[in-house]
Short mmCIF file of C-alpha atoms and ligand atoms in Angstrom, two decimals:
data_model
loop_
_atom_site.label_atom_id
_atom_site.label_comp_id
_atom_site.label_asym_id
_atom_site.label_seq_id
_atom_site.Cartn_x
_atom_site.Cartn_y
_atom_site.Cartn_z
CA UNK A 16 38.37 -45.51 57.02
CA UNK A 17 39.03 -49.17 55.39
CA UNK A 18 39.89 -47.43 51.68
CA UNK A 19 43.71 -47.72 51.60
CA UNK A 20 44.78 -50.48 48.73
CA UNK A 21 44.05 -54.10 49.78
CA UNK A 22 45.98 -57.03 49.29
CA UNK A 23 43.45 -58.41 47.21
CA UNK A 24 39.59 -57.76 46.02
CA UNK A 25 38.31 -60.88 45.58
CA UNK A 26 39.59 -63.67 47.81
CA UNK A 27 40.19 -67.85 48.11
CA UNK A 28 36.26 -68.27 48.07
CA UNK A 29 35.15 -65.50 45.06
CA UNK A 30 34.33 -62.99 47.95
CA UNK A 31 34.50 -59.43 47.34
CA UNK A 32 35.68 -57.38 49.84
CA UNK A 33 32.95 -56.57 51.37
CA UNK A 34 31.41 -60.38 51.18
CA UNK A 35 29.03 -60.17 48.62
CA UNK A 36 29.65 -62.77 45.79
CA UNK A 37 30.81 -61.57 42.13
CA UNK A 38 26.74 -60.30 40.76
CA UNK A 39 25.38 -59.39 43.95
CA UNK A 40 24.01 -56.25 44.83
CA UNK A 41 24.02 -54.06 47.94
CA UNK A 42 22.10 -53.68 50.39
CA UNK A 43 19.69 -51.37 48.83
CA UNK A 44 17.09 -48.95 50.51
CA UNK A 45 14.53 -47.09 48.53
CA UNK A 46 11.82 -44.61 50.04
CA UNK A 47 9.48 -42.07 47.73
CA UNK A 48 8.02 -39.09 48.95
CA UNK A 49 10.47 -38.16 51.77
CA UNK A 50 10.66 -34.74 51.78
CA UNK A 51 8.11 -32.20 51.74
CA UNK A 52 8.87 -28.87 50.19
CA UNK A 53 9.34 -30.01 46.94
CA UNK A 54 6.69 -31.62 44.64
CA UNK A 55 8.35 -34.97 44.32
CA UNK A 56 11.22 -36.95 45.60
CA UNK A 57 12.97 -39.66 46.70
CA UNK A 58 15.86 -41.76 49.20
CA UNK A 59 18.32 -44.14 47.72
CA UNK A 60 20.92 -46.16 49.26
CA UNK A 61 22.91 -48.71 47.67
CA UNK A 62 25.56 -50.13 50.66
CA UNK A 63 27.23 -46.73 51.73
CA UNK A 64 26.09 -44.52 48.88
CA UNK A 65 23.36 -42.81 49.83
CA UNK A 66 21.45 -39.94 47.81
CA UNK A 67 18.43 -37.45 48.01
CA UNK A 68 16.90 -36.39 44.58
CA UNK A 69 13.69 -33.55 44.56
CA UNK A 70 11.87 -32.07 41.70
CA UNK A 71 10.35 -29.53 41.14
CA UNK A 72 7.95 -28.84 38.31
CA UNK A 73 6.40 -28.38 36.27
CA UNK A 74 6.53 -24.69 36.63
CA UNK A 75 7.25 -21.88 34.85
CA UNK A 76 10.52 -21.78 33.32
CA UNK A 77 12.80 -19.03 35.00
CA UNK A 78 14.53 -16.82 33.56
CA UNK A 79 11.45 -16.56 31.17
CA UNK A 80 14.32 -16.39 28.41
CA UNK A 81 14.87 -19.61 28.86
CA UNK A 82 11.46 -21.05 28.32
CA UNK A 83 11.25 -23.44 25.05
CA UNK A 84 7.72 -23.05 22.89
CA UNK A 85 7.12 -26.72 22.47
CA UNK A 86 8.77 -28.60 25.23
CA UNK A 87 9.76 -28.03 29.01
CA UNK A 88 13.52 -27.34 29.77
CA UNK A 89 14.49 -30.13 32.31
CA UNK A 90 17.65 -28.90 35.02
CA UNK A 91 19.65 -31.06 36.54
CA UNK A 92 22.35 -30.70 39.23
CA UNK A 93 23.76 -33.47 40.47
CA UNK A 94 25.89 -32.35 43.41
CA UNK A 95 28.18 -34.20 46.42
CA UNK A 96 27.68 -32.82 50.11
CA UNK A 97 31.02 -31.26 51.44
CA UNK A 98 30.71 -34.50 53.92
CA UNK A 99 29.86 -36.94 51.45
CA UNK A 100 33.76 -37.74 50.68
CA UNK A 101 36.57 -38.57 52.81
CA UNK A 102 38.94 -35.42 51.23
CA UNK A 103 38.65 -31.75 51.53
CA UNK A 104 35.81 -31.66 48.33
CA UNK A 105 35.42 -27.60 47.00
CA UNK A 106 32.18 -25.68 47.85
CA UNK A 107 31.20 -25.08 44.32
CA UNK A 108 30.52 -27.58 41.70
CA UNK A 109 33.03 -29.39 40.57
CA UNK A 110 33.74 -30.30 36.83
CA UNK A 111 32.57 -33.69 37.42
CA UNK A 112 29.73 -32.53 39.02
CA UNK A 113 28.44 -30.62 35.99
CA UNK A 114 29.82 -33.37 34.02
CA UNK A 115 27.86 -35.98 36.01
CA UNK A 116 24.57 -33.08 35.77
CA UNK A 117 24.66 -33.28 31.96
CA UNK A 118 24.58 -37.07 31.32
CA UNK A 119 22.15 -37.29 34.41
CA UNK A 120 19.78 -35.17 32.46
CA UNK A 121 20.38 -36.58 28.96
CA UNK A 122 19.34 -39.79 30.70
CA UNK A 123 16.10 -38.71 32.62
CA UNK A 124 14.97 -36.42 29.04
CA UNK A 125 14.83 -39.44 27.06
CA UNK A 126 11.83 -40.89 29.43
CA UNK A 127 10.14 -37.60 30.29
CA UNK A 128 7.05 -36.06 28.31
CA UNK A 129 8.77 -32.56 28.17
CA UNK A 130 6.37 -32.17 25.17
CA UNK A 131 3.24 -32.05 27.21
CA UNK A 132 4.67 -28.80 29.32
CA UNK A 133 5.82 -25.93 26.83
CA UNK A 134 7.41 -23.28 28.45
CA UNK A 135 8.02 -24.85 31.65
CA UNK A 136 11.03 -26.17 33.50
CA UNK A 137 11.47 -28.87 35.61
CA UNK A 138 14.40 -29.06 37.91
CA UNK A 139 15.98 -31.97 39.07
CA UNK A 140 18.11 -31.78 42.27
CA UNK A 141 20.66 -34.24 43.67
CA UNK A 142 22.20 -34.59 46.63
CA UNK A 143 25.03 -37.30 47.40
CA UNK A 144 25.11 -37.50 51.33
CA UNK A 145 27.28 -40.11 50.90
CA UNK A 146 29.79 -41.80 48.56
CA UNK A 147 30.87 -45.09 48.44
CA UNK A 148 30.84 -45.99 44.38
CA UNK A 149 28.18 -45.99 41.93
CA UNK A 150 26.68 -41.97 43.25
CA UNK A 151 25.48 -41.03 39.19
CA UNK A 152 24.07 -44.57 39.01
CA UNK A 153 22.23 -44.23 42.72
CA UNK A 154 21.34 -40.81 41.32
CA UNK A 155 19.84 -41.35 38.44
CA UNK A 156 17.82 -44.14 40.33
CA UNK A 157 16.38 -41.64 42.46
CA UNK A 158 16.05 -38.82 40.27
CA UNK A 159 13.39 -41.31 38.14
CA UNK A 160 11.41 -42.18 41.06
CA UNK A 161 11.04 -38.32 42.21
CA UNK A 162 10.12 -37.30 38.53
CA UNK A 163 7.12 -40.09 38.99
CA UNK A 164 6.65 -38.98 42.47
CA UNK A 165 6.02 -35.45 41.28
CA UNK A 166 3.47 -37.34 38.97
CA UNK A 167 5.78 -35.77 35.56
CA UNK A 168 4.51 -38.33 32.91
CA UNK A 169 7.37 -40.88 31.84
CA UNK A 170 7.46 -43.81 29.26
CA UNK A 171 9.51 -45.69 32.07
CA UNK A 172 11.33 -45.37 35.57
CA UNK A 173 15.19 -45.20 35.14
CA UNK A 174 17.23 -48.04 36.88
CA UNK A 175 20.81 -47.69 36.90
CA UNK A 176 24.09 -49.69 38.42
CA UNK A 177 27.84 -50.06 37.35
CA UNK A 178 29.30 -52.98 36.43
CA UNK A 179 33.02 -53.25 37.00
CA UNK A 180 36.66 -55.85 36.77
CA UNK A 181 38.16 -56.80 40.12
CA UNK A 182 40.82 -58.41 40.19
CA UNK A 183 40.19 -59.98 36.70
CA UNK A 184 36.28 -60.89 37.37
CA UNK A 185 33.48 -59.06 36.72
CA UNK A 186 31.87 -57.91 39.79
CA UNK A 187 28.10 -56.12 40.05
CA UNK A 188 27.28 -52.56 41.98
CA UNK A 189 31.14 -51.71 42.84
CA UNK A 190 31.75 -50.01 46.22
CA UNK A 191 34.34 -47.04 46.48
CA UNK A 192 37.43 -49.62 46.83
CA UNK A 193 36.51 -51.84 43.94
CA UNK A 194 35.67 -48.63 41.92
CA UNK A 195 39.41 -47.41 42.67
CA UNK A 196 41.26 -50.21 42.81
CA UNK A 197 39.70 -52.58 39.70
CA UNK A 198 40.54 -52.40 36.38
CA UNK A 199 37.29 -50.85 34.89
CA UNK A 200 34.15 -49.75 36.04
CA UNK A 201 31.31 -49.30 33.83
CA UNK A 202 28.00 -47.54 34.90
CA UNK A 203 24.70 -48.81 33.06
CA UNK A 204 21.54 -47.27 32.90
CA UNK A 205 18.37 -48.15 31.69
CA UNK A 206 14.93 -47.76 30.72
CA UNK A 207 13.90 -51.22 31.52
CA UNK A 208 10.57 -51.58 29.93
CA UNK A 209 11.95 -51.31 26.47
CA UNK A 210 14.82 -52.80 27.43
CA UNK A 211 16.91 -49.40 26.20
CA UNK A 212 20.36 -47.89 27.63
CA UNK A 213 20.34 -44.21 28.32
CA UNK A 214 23.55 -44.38 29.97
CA UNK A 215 26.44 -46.33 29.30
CA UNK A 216 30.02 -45.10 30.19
CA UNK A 217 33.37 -46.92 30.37
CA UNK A 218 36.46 -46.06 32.97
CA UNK A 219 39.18 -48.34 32.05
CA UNK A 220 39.45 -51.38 29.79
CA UNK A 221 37.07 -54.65 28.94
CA UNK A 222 37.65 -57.45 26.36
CA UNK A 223 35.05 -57.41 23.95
CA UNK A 224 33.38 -60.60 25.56
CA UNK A 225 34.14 -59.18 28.96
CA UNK A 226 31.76 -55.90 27.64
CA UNK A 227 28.88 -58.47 26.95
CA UNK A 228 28.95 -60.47 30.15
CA UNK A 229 29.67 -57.19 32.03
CA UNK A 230 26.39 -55.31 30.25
CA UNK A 231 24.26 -58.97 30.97
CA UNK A 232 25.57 -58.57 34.62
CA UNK A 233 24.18 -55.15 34.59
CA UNK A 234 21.07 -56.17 33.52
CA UNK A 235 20.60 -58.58 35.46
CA UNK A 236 20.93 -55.50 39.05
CA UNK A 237 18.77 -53.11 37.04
CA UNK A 238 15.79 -55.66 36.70
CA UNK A 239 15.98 -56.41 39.92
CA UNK A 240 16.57 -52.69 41.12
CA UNK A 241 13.85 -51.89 39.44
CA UNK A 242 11.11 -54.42 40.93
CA UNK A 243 12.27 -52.19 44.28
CA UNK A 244 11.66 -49.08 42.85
CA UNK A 245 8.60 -50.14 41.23
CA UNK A 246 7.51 -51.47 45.17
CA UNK A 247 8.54 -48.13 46.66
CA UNK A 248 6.44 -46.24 44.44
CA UNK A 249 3.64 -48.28 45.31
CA UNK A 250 4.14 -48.39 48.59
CA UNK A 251 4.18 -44.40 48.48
CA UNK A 252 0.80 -44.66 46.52
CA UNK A 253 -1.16 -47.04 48.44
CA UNK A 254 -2.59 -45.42 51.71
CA UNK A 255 -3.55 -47.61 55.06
CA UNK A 256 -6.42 -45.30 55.97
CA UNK A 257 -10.03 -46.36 54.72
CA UNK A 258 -11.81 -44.14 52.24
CA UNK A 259 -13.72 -41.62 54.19
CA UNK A 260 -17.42 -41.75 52.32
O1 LIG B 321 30.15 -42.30 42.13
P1 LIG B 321 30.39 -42.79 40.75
O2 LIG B 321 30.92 -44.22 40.73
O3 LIG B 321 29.20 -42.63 39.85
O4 LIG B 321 31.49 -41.84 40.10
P2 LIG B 321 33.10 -41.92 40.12
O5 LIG B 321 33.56 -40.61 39.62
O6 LIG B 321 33.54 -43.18 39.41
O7 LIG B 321 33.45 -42.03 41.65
C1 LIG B 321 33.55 -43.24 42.30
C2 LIG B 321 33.63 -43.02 43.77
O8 LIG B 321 34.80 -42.30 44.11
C3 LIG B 321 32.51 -42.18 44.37
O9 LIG B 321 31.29 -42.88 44.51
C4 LIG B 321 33.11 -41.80 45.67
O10 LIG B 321 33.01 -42.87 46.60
C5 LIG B 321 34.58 -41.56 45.29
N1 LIG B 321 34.83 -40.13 45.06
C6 LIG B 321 35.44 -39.43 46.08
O11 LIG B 321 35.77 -40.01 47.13
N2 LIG B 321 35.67 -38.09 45.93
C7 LIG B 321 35.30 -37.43 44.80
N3 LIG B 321 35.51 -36.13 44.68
C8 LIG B 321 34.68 -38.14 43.77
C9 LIG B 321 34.46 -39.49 43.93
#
């Protein structure tokens, strides 16, 4: 595979590596309602990074221990597949991956009515199938749309992408290369109807005035990431078949 160190990640003509220009997206896939044992979910590919989330829930909270009096307990697990990365990746979950589970979560609680389900628990799973930058971002993408797909009531749909400097420049959506070989990547997530970041994290260094024009960069993806999500869900809503009367 092409992920050895190039020469250079942005070349004569502001190309990226992979020939998108410097606030371009992926490629970007979204389907709702693809599996069926679980009460809501969703498929999410950005480029190479593609991701399964599921929920289930509400139901009751287990171990009953566990249950809260006023407000549902809401799991999360983000996790990679053994095949979703190029080196030998442990069986069990890693410390990013519980890492990754917590802020995951923090991010989908501050959108969710856990207040309307006492004592119940609603559990979040997902699956990286494969990795190629930006998996927590792709996640969290998909873990919003399954929550609404399981019809839990939200404020707002979570839209998520990292911004990132290549070679000096701010790029948009960084693939695996970019993400290891730039100076900083910097995953955004949002609640875009009140125009609110749940996430925000920073892995290397930015300028002050490279921060802003990264985070208006991000912005810019996440509106338009979530006009896709917002068309998946309908398109998982609206049925071809006539009304039977
Ligand atoms: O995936 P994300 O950008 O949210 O998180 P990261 O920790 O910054 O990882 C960036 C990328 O490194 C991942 O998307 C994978 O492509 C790669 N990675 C890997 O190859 N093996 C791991 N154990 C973890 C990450």
């Amino acid at each position: 595979m092409g992920n050895s160190k190039p020469e250079r990640l942005i070349d004569e003509n502001g190309r990226r590596i992979d020939g998108r220009r410097p606030d371009e997206l992926r490629p970007i896939k979204i389907e709702v309602g693809v599996l069926d044992k679980s009460d809501g979910s969703a498929y999410v590919e950005f480029g190479g990074t593609k991701v399964f989330a599921a929920v289930f829930g509400p139901r009751e909270a287990h171990p009953k221990h566990l249950a809260l009096p006023d407000r549902a307990i809401l799991n999360c697990r983000y996790h990679m597949t053994s095949f979703s990365v190029e080196e030998r990746k442990p069986l069990g979950m890693t410390r990013r991956e519980v890492e990754l589970s917590k802020v995951i979560r923090e991010a989908l609680e501050t959108v969710t009515f856990l207040e309307e389900f006492p004592r119940a628990s609603i559990d979040v799973y997902i699956e990286v199938i494969q990795a190629d930058g930006g998996t927590r971002t792709t996640g969290l993408t998909a873990a919003s749309l399954a929550l609404a797909d399981a019809g839990i009531p939200m404020a707002d749909l979570i839209a998520a992408v990292a911004v990132g400097k290549v070679d000096g420049q701010l790029v948009l959506d960084l693939c695996d290369v970019e993400d290891k070989y730039g100076e900083a990547d910097m995953p955004v997530a949002m609640a875009p109807r009140f125009n609110s970041i749940v996430l925000l994290q920073l892995n290397g260094r930015l300028t002050p005035s490279e921060f802003k024009k990264g985070l208006a960069l991000a912005q810019k993806g996440i509106s338009e990431i979530y006009k896709l999500q917002q068309e998946a869900l309908k398109k998982r809503f609206s049925t071809s078949k006539p009304l039977e009367v």
